[in-house]
Coordinates of C-alpha atoms and ligand atoms in Angstrom, one line a residue:
M119 CA 17.0 16.4 -18.7
T120 CA 14.5 19.2 -18.2
E121 CA 11.8 16.9 -16.7
G122 CA 14.3 15.6 -14.1
Q123 CA 16.8 12.8 -13.7
P124 CA 15.3 9.3 -14.1
R125 CA 16.5 8.2 -10.7
L126 CA 14.7 11.0 -8.9
R127 CA 11.6 10.7 -11.0
A128 CA 11.4 7.1 -10.1
A129 CA 12.0 7.9 -6.4
A130 CA 9.4 10.7 -6.5
S131 CA 6.8 8.4 -8.1
G132 CA 7.5 5.9 -5.3
L133 CA 6.9 8.7 -2.8
L134 CA 3.6 9.6 -4.4
A135 CA 2.6 5.9 -4.5
Q136 CA 3.0 5.8 -0.7
R137 CA 0.3 8.6 -0.7
G138 CA -1.9 6.5 -2.9
I139 CA -1.1 8.5 -6.0
R140 CA -0.2 6.5 -9.1
V141 CA 1.9 8.3 -11.7
E142 CA 3.7 7.1 -14.8
E143 CA 7.1 8.6 -15.5
N144 CA 5.8 10.8 -18.4
E145 CA 3.2 12.3 -16.0
L146 CA 5.8 13.8 -13.6
V147 CA 8.3 16.6 -13.8
I148 CA 10.9 17.6 -11.2
T149 CA 10.8 21.3 -10.4
T150 CA 13.0 23.8 -8.6
G151 CA 10.8 23.7 -5.4
S152 CA 7.0 23.6 -5.7
Q153 CA 7.0 27.4 -6.1
Q154 CA 8.4 26.9 -9.6
A155 CA 5.6 24.4 -10.3
I156 CA 3.0 27.0 -9.3
D157 CA 4.7 29.6 -11.5
L158 CA 5.0 27.3 -14.6
T159 CA 1.4 26.1 -14.2
A160 CA 0.2 29.7 -14.1
R161 CA 2.2 30.6 -17.2
S162 CA 0.9 27.5 -19.1
I163 CA -2.7 28.2 -18.3
L164 CA -3.4 31.9 -17.6
N165 CA -3.8 34.8 -20.0
E166 CA -4.3 38.3 -19.0
G167 CA -7.8 38.8 -17.4
D168 CA -8.5 35.1 -16.8
L169 CA -10.2 34.2 -13.6
V170 CA -8.4 32.2 -10.9
A171 CA -10.3 30.9 -7.8
V172 CA -8.3 30.7 -4.6
E173 CA -9.1 30.0 -1.0
R174 CA -9.9 32.8 1.4
P175 CA -7.2 33.0 2.9
T176 CA -4.7 31.6 0.5
Y177 CA -0.9 31.0 0.1
V178 CA 0.5 34.4 -0.6
A179 CA 3.5 33.4 -2.8
A180 CA 1.0 31.6 -5.1
L181 CA -0.7 34.9 -5.6
Q182 CA 2.7 36.5 -6.5
A183 CA 3.2 33.8 -9.2
F184 CA -0.3 34.2 -10.6
D185 CA -0.1 38.0 -10.5
L186 CA 2.7 38.0 -13.1
N187 CA 0.1 36.8 -15.6
S188 CA -2.4 39.6 -14.7
P189 CA -5.4 37.4 -13.9
R190 CA -8.6 38.4 -12.0
Y191 CA -9.5 36.6 -8.8
V192 CA -12.5 35.1 -7.1
S193 CA -12.2 33.6 -3.6
I194 CA -13.8 30.7 -1.8
P195 CA -14.3 31.0 2.0
V196 CA -12.6 28.5 4.2
D197 CA -14.2 26.7 7.2
Q198 CA -13.2 23.7 9.3
E199 CA -13.7 21.4 6.3
G200 CA -11.4 23.5 4.0
G201 CA -12.5 25.6 1.1
Q202 CA -16.2 25.8 0.5
V203 CA -15.8 24.6 -3.1
Q204 CA -19.5 24.3 -3.8
K205 CA -19.4 28.1 -4.0
L206 CA -17.9 27.6 -7.5
L207 CA -21.4 26.8 -8.7
E208 CA -22.4 30.3 -7.9
F209 CA -19.5 31.6 -10.0
A210 CA -20.6 29.3 -12.8
S211 CA -24.2 30.6 -12.7
S212 CA -23.1 34.3 -12.5
G213 CA -20.8 33.9 -15.6
T214 CA -17.6 34.2 -13.5
L215 CA -16.4 30.6 -13.9
P216 CA -12.7 30.5 -13.1
K217 CA -10.2 28.9 -15.6
L218 CA -8.0 27.7 -12.7
V219 CA -8.8 26.6 -9.2
Y220 CA -5.8 26.7 -6.8
L221 CA -6.0 25.1 -3.4
V222 CA -4.0 23.6 -0.6
P223 CA -6.2 20.7 0.6
N224 CA -4.0 19.5 3.5
F225 CA -3.3 21.8 6.4
A226 CA -3.4 24.9 4.2
N227 CA -1.0 27.8 4.5
P228 CA -2.2 29.9 6.3
S229 CA -5.5 28.5 7.6
G230 CA -4.3 24.9 8.5
A231 CA -7.7 23.7 7.2
C232 CA -8.1 20.3 5.6
L233 CA -10.5 19.8 2.6
S234 CA -13.1 17.1 3.5
L235 CA -13.4 14.0 1.4
E236 CA -16.9 15.0 0.2
R237 CA -15.6 18.3 -1.1
R238 CA -12.6 16.6 -2.9
V239 CA -15.0 14.3 -4.7
W240 CA -17.3 17.2 -5.5
L241 CA -14.4 19.3 -6.9
A242 CA -13.1 16.5 -9.2
R243 CA -16.6 16.2 -10.7
F244 CA -17.0 19.9 -11.0
A245 CA -13.7 20.2 -12.8
V246 CA -14.7 17.8 -15.6
Q247 CA -18.3 19.1 -15.8
H248 CA -17.2 22.7 -16.3
G249 CA -13.8 22.3 -17.9
V250 CA -12.0 24.0 -15.0
F251 CA -8.3 23.2 -14.2
V252 CA -7.6 22.3 -10.6
L253 CA -4.1 22.8 -9.2
E254 CA -3.7 20.8 -6.0
D255 CA -0.7 22.0 -3.9
D256 CA 0.3 19.5 -1.2
P257 CA 3.4 20.5 0.7
Y258 CA 2.0 19.6 4.1
G259 CA 0.1 16.3 3.6
E260 CA 2.9 14.3 5.3
L261 CA 2.8 16.5 8.3
R262 CA -0.4 15.0 9.6
L263 CA -0.4 15.1 13.4
H264 CA -3.8 13.7 14.1
G265 CA -6.5 11.6 12.3
S266 CA -6.2 9.6 9.0
P267 CA -5.0 10.8 5.6
L268 CA -7.6 11.6 2.9
P269 CA -7.1 10.7 -0.8
S270 CA -5.8 13.4 -3.0
I271 CA -8.1 15.3 -5.5
Y272 CA -5.7 14.2 -8.2
E273 CA -6.2 10.5 -7.4
I274 CA -10.0 10.9 -7.0
A275 CA -10.0 12.7 -10.5
R276 CA -8.2 9.7 -12.0
S277 CA -11.2 7.5 -11.1
T278 CA -13.8 10.1 -12.1
P279 CA -14.5 9.7 -15.9
G280 CA -12.8 12.5 -17.8
A281 CA -11.5 14.4 -14.8
E282 CA -7.9 13.2 -15.1
K283 CA -7.4 15.8 -17.8
W284 CA -8.4 18.6 -15.5
C285 CA -6.2 18.1 -12.4
A286 CA -2.5 18.5 -11.5
Y287 CA -0.8 17.7 -8.2
L288 CA 2.3 19.2 -6.8
T289 CA 4.4 18.5 -3.8
T290 CA 7.9 19.3 -2.4
L291 CA 10.6 18.0 -0.2
S292 CA 10.9 21.5 1.4
K293 CA 8.7 20.7 4.5
T294 CA 10.1 17.3 5.2
M295 CA 13.7 16.9 4.0
S296 CA 15.1 20.4 3.4
P297 CA 13.7 23.7 2.0
G298 CA 17.1 24.8 0.7
L299 CA 17.5 21.8 -1.6
R300 CA 14.7 23.2 -3.9
I301 CA 13.2 19.9 -5.0
G302 CA 9.5 19.8 -6.0
A303 CA 7.5 17.4 -8.2
L304 CA 4.5 18.2 -10.5
A305 CA 2.2 15.5 -11.7
G306 CA -0.5 16.0 -14.3
P307 CA -2.0 14.9 -17.7
E308 CA 0.7 14.2 -20.3
Q309 CA -0.1 17.2 -22.5
F310 CA 0.1 19.5 -19.6
I311 CA 3.4 18.0 -18.4
D312 CA 4.8 18.4 -22.0
K313 CA 3.9 22.1 -21.9
I314 CA 5.4 22.5 -18.4
T315 CA 8.6 20.9 -19.6
L316 CA 9.0 23.4 -22.4
L317 CA 8.3 26.3 -20.1
K318 CA 10.8 24.9 -17.6
Q319 CA 13.4 24.6 -20.3
A320 CA 13.1 28.4 -20.9
A321 CA 13.1 29.1 -17.1
D322 CA 16.1 27.1 -15.9
L323 CA 16.9 24.2 -18.3
H324 CA 16.7 21.8 -15.4
T325 CA 16.8 21.6 -11.6
S326 CA 20.3 21.3 -10.2
S327 CA 21.6 17.8 -11.0
F328 CA 23.6 17.6 -7.8
N329 CA 20.5 18.4 -5.7
Q330 CA 18.5 15.8 -7.6
E331 CA 21.1 13.2 -6.9
V332 CA 21.1 14.0 -3.2
A333 CA 17.3 13.9 -3.1
A334 CA 17.1 10.6 -5.0
R335 CA 19.6 8.9 -2.7
Y336 CA 17.8 10.2 0.4
L337 CA 14.4 8.9 -0.9
E338 CA 15.9 5.6 -1.9
G339 CA 17.1 5.0 1.7
D340 CA 14.7 4.7 4.6
R341 CA 15.7 8.1 6.1
L342 CA 12.5 10.0 5.2
Q343 CA 10.3 7.8 7.2
G344 CA 12.5 8.2 10.3
R345 CA 12.6 11.9 9.8
L346 CA 8.8 12.1 9.4
D347 CA 8.4 10.2 12.7
L348 CA 10.7 12.6 14.4
I349 CA 9.1 15.8 13.1
R350 CA 5.6 14.6 13.6
R351 CA 6.4 13.9 17.2
E352 CA 8.1 17.3 17.7
Y353 CA 5.4 19.2 15.9
R354 CA 2.6 17.6 17.8
E355 CA 4.2 18.8 21.0
R356 CA 4.9 22.3 19.6
Q357 CA 1.4 22.6 18.3
N358 CA -0.2 21.6 21.6
C359 CA 2.1 24.0 23.4
L360 CA 1.2 26.9 21.1
I361 CA -2.5 26.2 21.4
D362 CA -2.3 26.1 25.2
E363 CA -0.2 29.2 25.5
I364 CA -2.4 31.2 23.1
T365 CA -5.6 30.1 24.8
S366 CA -4.3 31.0 28.3
A367 CA -2.9 34.3 27.2
F368 CA -5.8 35.5 25.1
G369 CA -8.8 33.4 26.2
S370 CA -11.9 34.4 24.3
A371 CA -10.3 37.5 22.7
M372 CA -8.8 35.2 20.0
S373 CA -10.5 32.5 18.0
L374 CA -8.3 29.7 16.7
L375 CA -8.7 27.1 14.0
T376 CA -7.0 24.0 15.4
P377 CA -5.6 21.9 12.5
E378 CA -4.8 18.2 12.3
G379 CA -1.4 18.9 10.9
G380 CA 1.0 21.3 9.1
M381 CA 2.9 24.2 10.6
F382 CA 0.5 26.9 11.4
L383 CA -2.3 28.1 13.6
W384 CA -4.7 30.6 12.1
G385 CA -6.2 33.0 14.6
R386 CA -8.6 36.0 14.7
F387 CA -8.8 38.7 17.3
R388 CA -12.4 39.0 18.3
D389 CA -11.7 42.4 19.9
G390 CA -11.0 43.9 16.5
T391 CA -7.2 44.2 17.0
D392 CA -5.5 45.2 13.7
T393 CA -2.7 42.7 13.4
R394 CA -0.6 44.9 11.1
E395 CA -0.6 47.6 13.7
L396 CA 0.1 45.1 16.4
L397 CA 3.1 43.8 14.4
K398 CA 5.0 47.0 15.2
H399 CA 4.6 46.4 18.9
A400 CA 5.4 42.7 18.5
I401 CA 8.7 43.4 16.7
A402 CA 9.6 45.9 19.4
A403 CA 8.9 43.1 22.0
G404 CA 11.0 40.6 20.0
V405 CA 8.4 38.3 18.4
I406 CA 7.1 38.0 14.9
Y407 CA 4.2 36.5 13.0
V408 CA 2.5 37.1 9.6
P409 CA -0.4 39.5 9.7
G410 CA -3.4 37.9 8.2
D411 CA -4.4 40.6 5.7
C412 CA -1.8 39.6 3.1
F413 CA -3.4 36.2 2.4
Y414 CA -6.5 37.7 0.7
V415 CA -7.3 38.7 -2.8
E416 CA -10.3 40.8 -1.7
Q417 CA -11.7 42.1 1.6
P418 CA -8.7 41.3 3.8
D419 CA -9.3 40.4 7.4
R420 CA -7.1 42.8 9.4
S421 CA -7.8 41.0 12.6
A422 CA -6.4 37.6 11.4
I423 CA -2.9 36.3 12.4
R424 CA -0.8 33.4 11.2
L425 CA 1.2 31.8 14.0
N426 CA 3.9 29.2 13.3
F427 CA 4.7 26.3 15.6
S428 CA 7.2 24.2 13.6
A429 CA 10.2 26.5 13.9
A430 CA 10.7 26.7 17.6
P431 CA 10.8 24.3 20.6
P432 CA 8.2 24.7 23.4
E433 CA 10.3 26.9 25.7
V434 CA 10.8 29.4 22.8
I435 CA 7.1 29.2 21.9
R436 CA 6.2 30.1 25.5
L437 CA 8.6 33.1 25.3
G438 CA 7.1 34.2 22.0
V439 CA 3.5 34.1 23.3
A440 CA 4.4 36.0 26.4
R441 CA 6.0 38.7 24.2
L442 CA 2.9 38.7 22.0
K443 CA 0.7 39.1 25.0
Y444 CA 2.9 42.0 26.1
A445 CA 2.8 43.6 22.6
H446 CA -1.0 43.3 22.6
E447 CA -1.3 45.1 25.9
R448 CA 1.0 47.8 24.5
Y449 CA -1.1 48.0 21.4
L450 CA -4.4 48.3 23.4
S451 CA -2.8 51.0 25.5
A452 CA -1.6 53.0 22.5
F453 CA -5.0 52.6 21.0
N454 CA -6.8 53.8 24.1
G455 CA -4.2 56.5 24.6
S456 CA -4.4 56.4 28.4
G457 CA -1.4 57.6 30.4
S458 CA -2.2 55.7 33.7
S459 CA -2.9 52.4 31.9
E460 CA 0.4 53.1 30.1
R461 CA 2.2 52.9 33.4
R462 CA 0.2 49.8 34.5
L463 CA 1.2 48.0 31.3
E464 CA 4.8 49.1 31.6
L465 CA 4.8 47.2 34.9
L466 CA 2.9 44.3 33.5
G467 CA 5.4 44.1 30.6
Q468 CA 8.3 44.1 33.0
R469 CA 6.7 41.3 35.0
V470 CA 6.1 39.2 31.9
L471 CA 9.6 39.7 30.6
A472 CA 11.1 38.9 34.0
R473 CA 9.1 35.7 34.1
V474 CA 10.2 34.8 30.6
Q475 CA 13.8 35.5 31.4
R476 CA 13.6 33.3 34.4
S477 CA 12.0 30.4 32.4
T478 CA 14.8 30.5 29.7
Ligands
PLP501 C1 1.2 26.2 0.2 C2 2.7 26.3 -0.3 N1 3.0 26.0 -1.5 C3 4.2 26.0 -2.0 C4 5.3 26.4 -1.2 C5 6.6 26.6 -1.7 O1 7.5 25.6 -1.3 P1 8.9 25.2 -2.0 O2 9.9 25.5 -1.0 O3 8.8 23.8 -2.4 O4 9.0 26.1 -3.2 C6 5.0 26.8 0.2 C7 6.1 27.2 1.1 O5 5.9 27.8 2.1 C8 3.7 26.7 0.6 O6 3.3 27.0 1.9

């Protein structure tokens, strides 16, 4: 069945119900990861030249999926309350109303920002008033480490007259159960889901039945809750560790957004460090991150950096930050081109690495 096996669709709608999202079976399709849901949504909605609004910064692989349909982009700046969605009004009045708004409202990749309740409500109303389709991508909502969950835009839209036709919600088991299983779920209005099902039939007929069975059995048991408790506890410790290490290593040279969940910290070098240039030194020092400039559709910020805290335990995070600090010193020294400071940094680097080796 292209739309997914009944057993998994039932389990997935149970999972969404725990998040306060009510979906009927005909409003849900199982996808091969949420990446496929983004791709199919883009194919179902976009024609060449259509406008898509994304956050600034936004999830880079969503752009890859959108790009295949040759759209144009507008971008919405992100602050501590998530995307400044009210900017969409400016686009509406300047004749550049997007056809599709894509956003990650909970602990976004890469910014970690969480869209405020007020902005969620505003966006649901805007969607119906202006006939703009909203794709809400929520892989990280269950990775809340602090504070209380907020209702999804999708659920808000369902209690906003007319808006339910204009919103779709997608999620994945990749960030909680297993990324390799490739199980995602897309919920939306019935007509939209029918179209997605046809497109999915052309793409891969259906998501692996074996993987669907594994996921259904996993969700039917009580394993997910136990796993969530474990990863939240671990990630909280790892996030605190990364914040502390970065703050003590870089002080005021780097500004950090400190999110209430997810997997990432989003930083900005205040000293104008170019993080793509820094990357060469970082790789040489044995640490890696994602340079911020790839997350933009326009005017990339070359001093931004995405740091991950979920993948490594605290002792490895400490090692990584020490290496990053060393790489930054090397970068500054190469940038300033000073021979004597080169020697000084060589010694500093040796000291840092010796400390790191002792601590592991
Ligand atoms: C915002 C966002 N959406 C979608 C995905 C894709 O996840 P999946 O493994 O379910 O395809 C990711 C993965 O990193 C992501 O960060």
